Amino acid sequence: LYLLMSYLCFMKKILFITIITLSAIFHLSAQNVAGGVVKNAQYENLKSHLYYLASDSLQGRATGTDGNRAAAEYICERFAEIGLKPFKENSFISEHKYSGGRIARNVIALLEGSDPHLKSQYIVVGAHYDHLPVKYGDSNEDNIYNGADDNASGVSSLIEIARNIQSMSPPKRSILFVAFDAEEIGLVGSSVMVRDSLPPHSQINSMLSIDMVGWYSTSEYLQLTGLATISNYEELLIMANEEYAYGGIRKPLNIKEKLFETSIIGATDTQPYAEVGIPTLYVTTGLESPYHKVGDHADLIDYEGLNNITDYLAFIFDYFLNNDGYFKLTCQVNENDINKFCRSNSGNKIW
């Protein structure tokens, strides 16, 4: 019996490798058909998004400012251009009131699943688009927190991931692409979505946040935080990275594994979802950029790294959306992770 079980386990792994290898070959072949045009177009799109979102004209995109509203409108236009649909009513903008009657404006786009049994399940992929207000002082100094890495990089990647997945066959599960507002003032945008059950918690398969992914060449890693909420993460993510570079066509990304989110300082929009037991994954290249400084400019971004990360994440998300046999969730949150702190301080929640 032991030998039989070992054999079956071995064959299961072989089947997994075969499936993901074929997926990688198909994905890479589709790009090579156009002689790299798809990749080059995406590279230029990423750069265009980022230079606009991190431009001086948007004044840092702080929640409630004209620059913040302009950023939201830009994201709406890109989602519409891609062919996504609003999640609620006829607008991508979803306004949520929080403390003091203030309003957070999330941008939510839907790509509906095609499988009659799985399309009621949602993968939420998010990136916050807000940043910090103008620094008042000497007018001769740089006083704008442009937020190129934090988090114009994540939003730019989110837009192109949406474009990539939209161009594929319709996914089995549904996916929500969310540009969160008011992350910088307490994870407000994501918190109110969880509070208002958009969508109901029981229908959210997992939540993934892309936050600061523009400095890969400096950090030399892509950190995936929250891997322990996915029971078979090593097969699903690490092996996928190796197979994605099939035949040496692309050098595998250096993946830094982190099982749970434990830093209160580094908390991101995954936190409100993990707090209610929804599996989360937080993607970042770390804090190597001029974090919360006026020097976080678009010309410092590693666009080649951002392009590769976007391709990798689109591949992974597509697998999340369509695989039945290997995507398994623990549906547990570690008692020692950041959410223990959050639960013990629940009275301080901004929403």
Short mmCIF file of C-alpha atoms in Angstrom, two decimals:
data_model
loop_
_atom_site.label_atom_id
_atom_site.label_comp_id
_atom_site.label_asym_id
_atom_site.label_seq_id
_atom_site.Cartn_x
_atom_site.Cartn_y
_atom_site.Cartn_z
CA LEU A 1 0.00 0.00 0.00
CA TYR A 2 2.87 2.35 0.84
CA LEU A 3 4.49 1.69 -2.54
CA LEU A 4 1.17 2.27 -4.29
CA MET A 5 0.61 5.58 -2.51
CA SER A 6 4.17 6.70 -3.29
CA TYR A 7 3.66 5.80 -6.95
CA LEU A 8 0.38 7.72 -7.13
CA CYS A 9 1.99 10.77 -5.48
CA PHE A 10 4.86 10.60 -7.98
CA MET A 11 2.47 10.36 -10.93
CA LYS A 12 0.46 13.30 -9.59
CA LYS A 13 3.59 15.45 -9.59
CA ILE A 14 4.51 14.30 -13.08
CA LEU A 15 1.01 15.21 -14.30
CA PHE A 16 1.29 18.64 -12.66
CA ILE A 17 4.64 19.32 -14.31
CA THR A 18 3.29 18.21 -17.68
CA ILE A 19 0.23 20.42 -17.48
CA ILE A 20 2.07 23.51 -16.36
CA THR A 21 4.87 22.94 -18.88
CA LEU A 22 2.39 22.77 -21.75
CA SER A 23 0.72 25.91 -20.44
CA ALA A 24 4.07 27.70 -20.33
CA ILE A 25 5.00 26.59 -23.86
CA PHE A 26 1.64 27.80 -25.19
CA HIS A 27 1.95 31.12 -23.39
CA LEU A 28 5.49 31.78 -24.59
CA SER A 29 4.73 30.60 -28.11
CA ALA A 30 1.80 32.99 -28.32
CA GLN A 31 4.17 35.82 -27.52
CA ASN A 32 6.85 34.69 -29.94
CA VAL A 33 4.43 34.47 -32.87
CA ALA A 34 4.47 38.24 -33.04
CA GLY A 35 8.25 38.33 -32.74
CA GLY A 36 8.12 39.93 -29.30
CA VAL A 37 5.53 42.54 -30.27
CA VAL A 38 3.20 41.53 -27.41
CA LYS A 39 5.99 41.89 -24.89
CA ASN A 40 7.20 45.18 -26.36
CA ALA A 41 3.68 46.60 -26.44
CA GLN A 42 3.18 45.63 -22.82
CA TYR A 43 6.53 47.15 -21.86
CA GLU A 44 5.55 50.44 -23.49
CA ASN A 45 2.09 50.33 -21.93
CA LEU A 46 3.56 49.82 -18.47
CA LYS A 47 5.88 52.76 -18.98
CA SER A 48 3.07 54.97 -20.30
CA HIS A 49 0.75 54.14 -17.37
CA LEU A 50 3.47 54.70 -14.83
CA TYR A 51 4.74 57.99 -16.19
CA TYR A 52 1.20 59.37 -16.17
CA LEU A 53 0.21 58.09 -12.73
CA ALA A 54 3.48 59.31 -11.20
CA SER A 55 3.49 62.64 -13.04
CA ASP A 56 3.71 65.98 -11.23
CA SER A 57 0.31 66.90 -12.67
CA LEU A 58 -1.38 64.35 -10.39
CA GLN A 59 0.26 65.90 -7.32
CA GLY A 60 0.81 62.58 -5.51
CA ARG A 61 -2.71 61.12 -5.95
CA ALA A 62 -3.67 61.59 -2.29
CA THR A 63 -7.21 60.48 -1.46
CA GLY A 64 -9.78 63.23 -2.03
CA THR A 65 -7.60 65.35 -4.32
CA ASP A 66 -8.07 66.25 -7.97
CA GLY A 67 -4.99 64.20 -8.81
CA ASN A 68 -6.48 61.17 -7.12
CA ARG A 69 -9.72 61.57 -9.10
CA ALA A 70 -7.76 61.97 -12.34
CA ALA A 71 -5.88 58.75 -11.59
CA ALA A 72 -9.16 56.92 -10.96
CA GLU A 73 -10.60 58.17 -14.25
CA TYR A 74 -7.48 57.06 -16.10
CA ILE A 75 -7.81 53.55 -14.66
CA CYS A 76 -11.51 53.48 -15.59
CA GLU A 77 -10.63 54.38 -19.17
CA ARG A 78 -8.02 51.63 -19.38
CA PHE A 79 -10.41 49.01 -17.96
CA ALA A 80 -13.08 50.05 -20.49
CA GLU A 81 -10.55 50.01 -23.31
CA ILE A 82 -9.56 46.45 -22.39
CA GLY A 83 -13.20 45.34 -22.50
CA LEU A 84 -13.86 44.73 -18.82
CA LYS A 85 -17.24 45.42 -17.24
CA PRO A 86 -18.12 47.40 -14.11
CA PHE A 87 -18.79 45.16 -11.12
CA LYS A 88 -21.70 47.29 -9.87
CA GLU A 89 -24.31 49.12 -11.93
CA ASN A 90 -22.88 51.18 -14.78
CA SER A 91 -19.70 52.59 -13.28
CA PHE A 92 -16.26 51.26 -12.46
CA ILE A 93 -16.15 53.72 -9.55
CA SER A 94 -17.47 52.38 -6.27
CA GLU A 95 -17.74 55.01 -3.55
CA HIS A 96 -17.60 53.99 0.10
CA LYS A 97 -18.06 56.24 3.10
CA TYR A 98 -15.72 55.88 6.03
CA SER A 99 -14.95 57.86 9.21
CA GLY A 100 -16.08 61.47 9.24
CA GLY A 101 -18.27 61.00 6.17
CA ARG A 102 -15.24 60.95 3.89
CA ILE A 103 -15.35 58.91 0.69
CA ALA A 104 -12.96 56.34 -0.75
CA ARG A 105 -13.32 55.72 -4.49
CA ASN A 106 -12.33 52.21 -5.49
CA VAL A 107 -12.16 51.31 -9.18
CA ILE A 108 -13.62 47.82 -9.71
CA ALA A 109 -13.72 45.89 -12.98
CA LEU A 110 -15.18 42.44 -13.62
CA LEU A 111 -14.15 39.66 -15.96
CA GLU A 112 -16.93 37.12 -15.54
CA GLY A 113 -16.13 33.43 -15.41
CA SER A 114 -17.48 31.03 -18.02
CA ASP A 115 -17.92 27.84 -16.00
CA PRO A 116 -21.51 27.53 -14.70
CA HIS A 117 -20.26 25.92 -11.49
CA LEU A 118 -17.20 28.12 -10.87
CA LYS A 119 -18.13 31.58 -12.13
CA SER A 120 -19.72 32.48 -8.79
CA GLN A 121 -16.23 32.14 -7.27
CA TYR A 122 -14.06 35.26 -7.40
CA ILE A 123 -10.36 35.94 -7.44
CA VAL A 124 -9.75 39.52 -6.26
CA VAL A 125 -6.59 41.10 -7.69
CA GLY A 126 -5.85 44.55 -6.36
CA ALA A 127 -3.35 47.40 -6.27
CA HIS A 128 -3.82 50.70 -4.45
CA TYR A 129 -3.57 53.82 -6.59
CA ASP A 130 -3.54 56.53 -3.91
CA HIS A 131 -0.35 57.99 -2.46
CA LEU A 132 0.61 61.05 -0.39
CA PRO A 133 -0.34 64.75 -0.45
CA VAL A 134 1.97 67.54 -1.58
CA LYS A 135 4.69 68.50 0.87
CA TYR A 136 4.34 72.20 1.63
CA GLY A 137 7.46 74.26 2.24
CA ASP A 138 10.17 75.73 0.05
CA SER A 139 8.64 76.10 -3.43
CA ASN A 140 12.10 75.68 -4.99
CA GLU A 141 12.39 72.13 -3.72
CA ASP A 142 10.72 68.98 -5.02
CA ASN A 143 7.55 68.81 -2.93
CA ILE A 144 5.53 66.12 -4.74
CA TYR A 145 5.40 62.54 -3.56
CA ASN A 146 5.00 61.05 -7.03
CA GLY A 147 4.73 57.46 -5.79
CA ALA A 148 6.14 55.76 -8.89
CA ASP A 149 6.98 52.50 -7.14
CA ASP A 150 4.38 53.09 -4.41
CA ASN A 151 2.15 52.22 -6.10
CA ALA A 152 1.94 53.38 -9.70
CA SER A 153 4.03 50.29 -10.47
CA GLY A 154 1.39 47.95 -9.00
CA VAL A 155 -1.50 49.71 -10.76
CA SER A 156 0.33 49.66 -14.10
CA SER A 157 0.96 45.94 -13.69
CA LEU A 158 -2.70 45.40 -12.68
CA ILE A 159 -3.93 47.07 -15.88
CA GLU A 160 -1.68 44.98 -18.10
CA ILE A 161 -2.49 41.75 -16.25
CA ALA A 162 -6.16 42.52 -16.91
CA ARG A 163 -5.37 43.09 -20.58
CA ASN A 164 -3.40 39.84 -20.74
CA ILE A 165 -6.08 37.69 -19.09
CA GLN A 166 -8.87 39.34 -21.11
CA SER A 167 -7.06 38.34 -24.31
CA MET A 168 -7.05 34.65 -23.32
CA SER A 169 -9.94 32.20 -23.39
CA PRO A 170 -12.67 33.16 -20.89
CA PRO A 171 -11.63 31.99 -17.41
CA LYS A 172 -13.67 29.48 -15.45
CA ARG A 173 -13.77 31.57 -12.29
CA SER A 174 -14.62 35.28 -12.20
CA ILE A 175 -11.98 37.87 -11.42
CA LEU A 176 -12.25 41.34 -9.96
CA PHE A 177 -9.53 43.82 -10.83
CA VAL A 178 -9.55 46.47 -8.11
CA ALA A 179 -7.60 49.71 -7.87
CA PHE A 180 -7.99 50.50 -4.17
CA ASP A 181 -8.20 54.02 -2.83
CA ALA A 182 -7.08 55.28 0.59
CA GLU A 183 -4.58 52.55 1.35
CA GLU A 184 -2.10 55.08 2.66
CA ILE A 185 -4.47 56.32 5.38
CA GLY A 186 -5.31 52.91 6.83
CA LEU A 187 -6.19 50.32 4.16
CA VAL A 188 -9.57 52.03 3.83
CA GLY A 189 -10.46 51.03 0.26
CA SER A 190 -9.92 47.33 0.84
CA SER A 191 -11.42 47.42 4.33
CA VAL A 192 -14.72 48.90 3.17
CA MET A 193 -14.99 46.33 0.37
CA VAL A 194 -14.66 43.59 2.97
CA ARG A 195 -17.05 45.39 5.29
CA ASP A 196 -19.65 45.76 2.53
CA SER A 197 -19.16 42.15 1.33
CA LEU A 198 -18.28 43.04 -2.25
CA PRO A 199 -18.54 40.25 -3.18
CA PRO A 200 -19.75 38.03 -0.27
CA HIS A 201 -16.80 36.57 1.63
CA SER A 202 -17.92 33.00 0.95
CA GLN A 203 -17.58 33.63 -2.80
CA ILE A 204 -14.03 35.01 -2.67
CA ASN A 205 -11.60 32.24 -3.51
CA SER A 206 -8.51 34.32 -2.79
CA MET A 207 -7.22 37.90 -2.76
CA LEU A 208 -3.93 39.03 -4.26
CA SER A 209 -2.34 42.46 -3.81
CA ILE A 210 0.35 43.98 -6.04
CA ASP A 211 2.17 46.64 -4.05
CA MET A 212 5.53 48.16 -5.09
CA VAL A 213 6.90 45.91 -7.84
CA GLY A 214 9.13 48.36 -9.72
CA TRP A 215 12.59 47.76 -8.28
CA TYR A 216 13.36 44.13 -9.14
CA SER A 217 16.85 44.85 -10.53
CA THR A 218 17.84 46.42 -7.21
CA SER A 219 16.17 44.06 -4.74
CA GLU A 220 16.86 41.07 -7.00
CA TYR A 221 13.77 39.24 -5.76
CA LEU A 222 10.00 39.10 -6.05
CA GLN A 223 8.56 38.45 -2.62
CA LEU A 224 5.37 36.41 -2.31
CA THR A 225 3.87 36.85 1.15
CA GLY A 226 1.02 34.68 2.44
CA LEU A 227 2.03 31.47 0.69
CA ALA A 228 0.91 29.36 3.64
CA THR A 229 -2.71 30.24 2.86
CA ILE A 230 -2.33 28.09 -0.28
CA SER A 231 -1.88 24.47 0.70
CA ASN A 232 0.16 23.45 -2.36
CA TYR A 233 1.96 26.73 -2.98
CA GLU A 234 5.34 25.16 -3.75
CA GLU A 235 3.93 23.26 -6.72
CA LEU A 236 1.65 26.04 -7.82
CA LEU A 237 4.02 29.01 -7.65
CA ILE A 238 7.64 27.97 -7.44
CA MET A 239 7.45 25.16 -9.99
CA ALA A 240 5.35 27.41 -12.20
CA ASN A 241 8.15 29.96 -12.22
CA GLU A 242 10.66 27.36 -13.34
CA GLU A 243 8.37 25.98 -16.04
CA TYR A 244 7.46 29.50 -17.18
CA ALA A 245 11.09 29.91 -18.25
CA TYR A 246 10.88 26.65 -20.21
CA GLY A 247 13.84 26.03 -22.50
CA GLY A 248 15.74 29.07 -21.23
CA ILE A 249 13.48 31.45 -23.16
CA ARG A 250 13.23 33.55 -20.01
CA LYS A 251 15.32 33.55 -16.87
CA PRO A 252 13.21 32.48 -13.86
CA LEU A 253 12.40 35.21 -11.39
CA ASN A 254 14.10 34.98 -8.02
CA ILE A 255 11.19 34.22 -5.68
CA LYS A 256 11.48 35.11 -2.01
CA GLU A 257 9.01 33.06 0.00
CA LYS A 258 7.22 34.38 3.06
CA LEU A 259 4.53 32.21 4.61
CA PHE A 260 2.53 34.92 6.42
CA GLU A 261 2.28 38.68 6.63
CA THR A 262 3.88 39.59 9.93
CA SER A 263 5.01 43.20 9.59
CA ILE A 264 2.56 45.85 10.79
CA ILE A 265 4.61 48.53 9.01
CA GLY A 266 4.40 46.65 5.72
CA ALA A 267 0.68 45.93 5.90
CA THR A 268 -1.11 46.12 2.57
CA ASP A 269 -4.61 45.56 1.17
CA THR A 270 -4.44 41.82 1.81
CA GLN A 271 -4.89 42.42 5.55
CA PRO A 272 -8.69 43.01 5.71
CA TYR A 273 -9.27 39.88 3.59
CA ALA A 274 -6.94 37.65 5.61
CA GLU A 275 -8.59 38.91 8.77
CA VAL A 276 -11.90 37.30 7.74
CA GLY A 277 -10.19 34.05 6.72
CA ILE A 278 -9.78 34.64 2.98
CA PRO A 279 -6.49 33.30 1.58
CA THR A 280 -4.22 36.13 0.46
CA LEU A 281 -1.03 36.68 -1.49
CA TYR A 282 0.97 39.91 -1.33
CA VAL A 283 3.42 40.54 -4.18
CA THR A 284 6.28 43.05 -3.91
CA THR A 285 9.91 43.74 -4.80
CA GLY A 286 10.39 45.25 -1.35
CA LEU A 287 11.23 48.66 0.05
CA GLU A 288 14.34 49.36 -1.99
CA SER A 289 12.84 52.42 -3.71
CA PRO A 290 12.65 55.89 -2.05
CA TYR A 291 9.70 54.75 0.06
CA HIS A 292 7.42 57.66 1.03
CA LYS A 293 9.98 60.15 -0.23
CA VAL A 294 9.71 62.80 -2.95
CA GLY A 295 12.39 60.96 -4.93
CA ASP A 296 10.11 58.05 -5.90
CA HIS A 297 10.12 58.97 -9.60
CA ALA A 298 9.10 57.13 -12.77
CA ASP A 299 12.55 57.33 -14.36
CA LEU A 300 13.97 55.11 -11.59
CA ILE A 301 11.64 52.17 -12.27
CA ASP A 302 13.06 48.90 -13.60
CA TYR A 303 10.69 48.50 -16.56
CA GLU A 304 12.21 45.26 -17.80
CA GLY A 305 11.73 43.72 -14.37
CA LEU A 306 8.20 45.14 -14.11
CA ASN A 307 7.37 43.69 -17.52
CA ASN A 308 8.65 40.24 -16.54
CA ILE A 309 6.79 40.33 -13.22
CA THR A 310 3.58 41.31 -15.02
CA ASP A 311 3.95 38.37 -17.40
CA TYR A 312 4.64 35.99 -14.52
CA LEU A 313 1.68 37.18 -12.47
CA ALA A 314 -0.68 37.00 -15.45
CA PHE A 315 0.37 33.39 -15.92
CA ILE A 316 -0.14 32.57 -12.24
CA PHE A 317 -3.50 34.35 -12.02
CA ASP A 318 -4.70 32.57 -15.14
CA TYR A 319 -3.84 29.29 -13.45
CA PHE A 320 -5.74 30.32 -10.32
CA LEU A 321 -8.78 31.11 -12.44
CA ASN A 322 -8.90 27.90 -14.43
CA ASN A 323 -7.39 25.03 -12.45
CA ASP A 324 -9.61 22.71 -10.45
CA GLY A 325 -7.32 19.93 -9.30
CA TYR A 326 -4.34 21.70 -7.80
CA PHE A 327 -5.54 25.03 -6.46
CA LYS A 328 -6.33 24.25 -2.83
CA LEU A 329 -6.81 26.61 0.09
CA THR A 330 -6.09 26.12 3.77
CA CYS A 331 -8.77 28.70 4.65
CA GLN A 332 -6.75 29.47 7.77
CA VAL A 333 -4.87 32.48 9.06
CA ASN A 334 -1.84 31.97 11.28
CA GLU A 335 -2.46 33.02 14.89
CA ASN A 336 0.98 34.66 14.95
CA ASP A 337 0.59 36.77 11.84
CA ILE A 338 -0.34 40.42 11.49
CA ASN A 339 -4.03 39.69 11.95
CA LYS A 340 -3.52 38.78 15.60
CA PHE A 341 -2.45 42.38 16.12
CA CYS A 342 -5.43 43.61 14.09
CA ARG A 343 -7.93 41.57 16.09
CA SER A 344 -6.53 42.79 19.38
CA ASN A 345 -6.80 46.39 18.17
CA SER A 346 -10.12 46.08 16.35
CA GLY A 347 -11.48 49.13 18.12
CA ASN A 348 -9.07 51.30 16.17
CA LYS A 349 -10.27 50.32 12.69
CA ILE A 350 -10.85 53.34 10.51
CA TRP A 351 -13.94 51.82 8.93
#
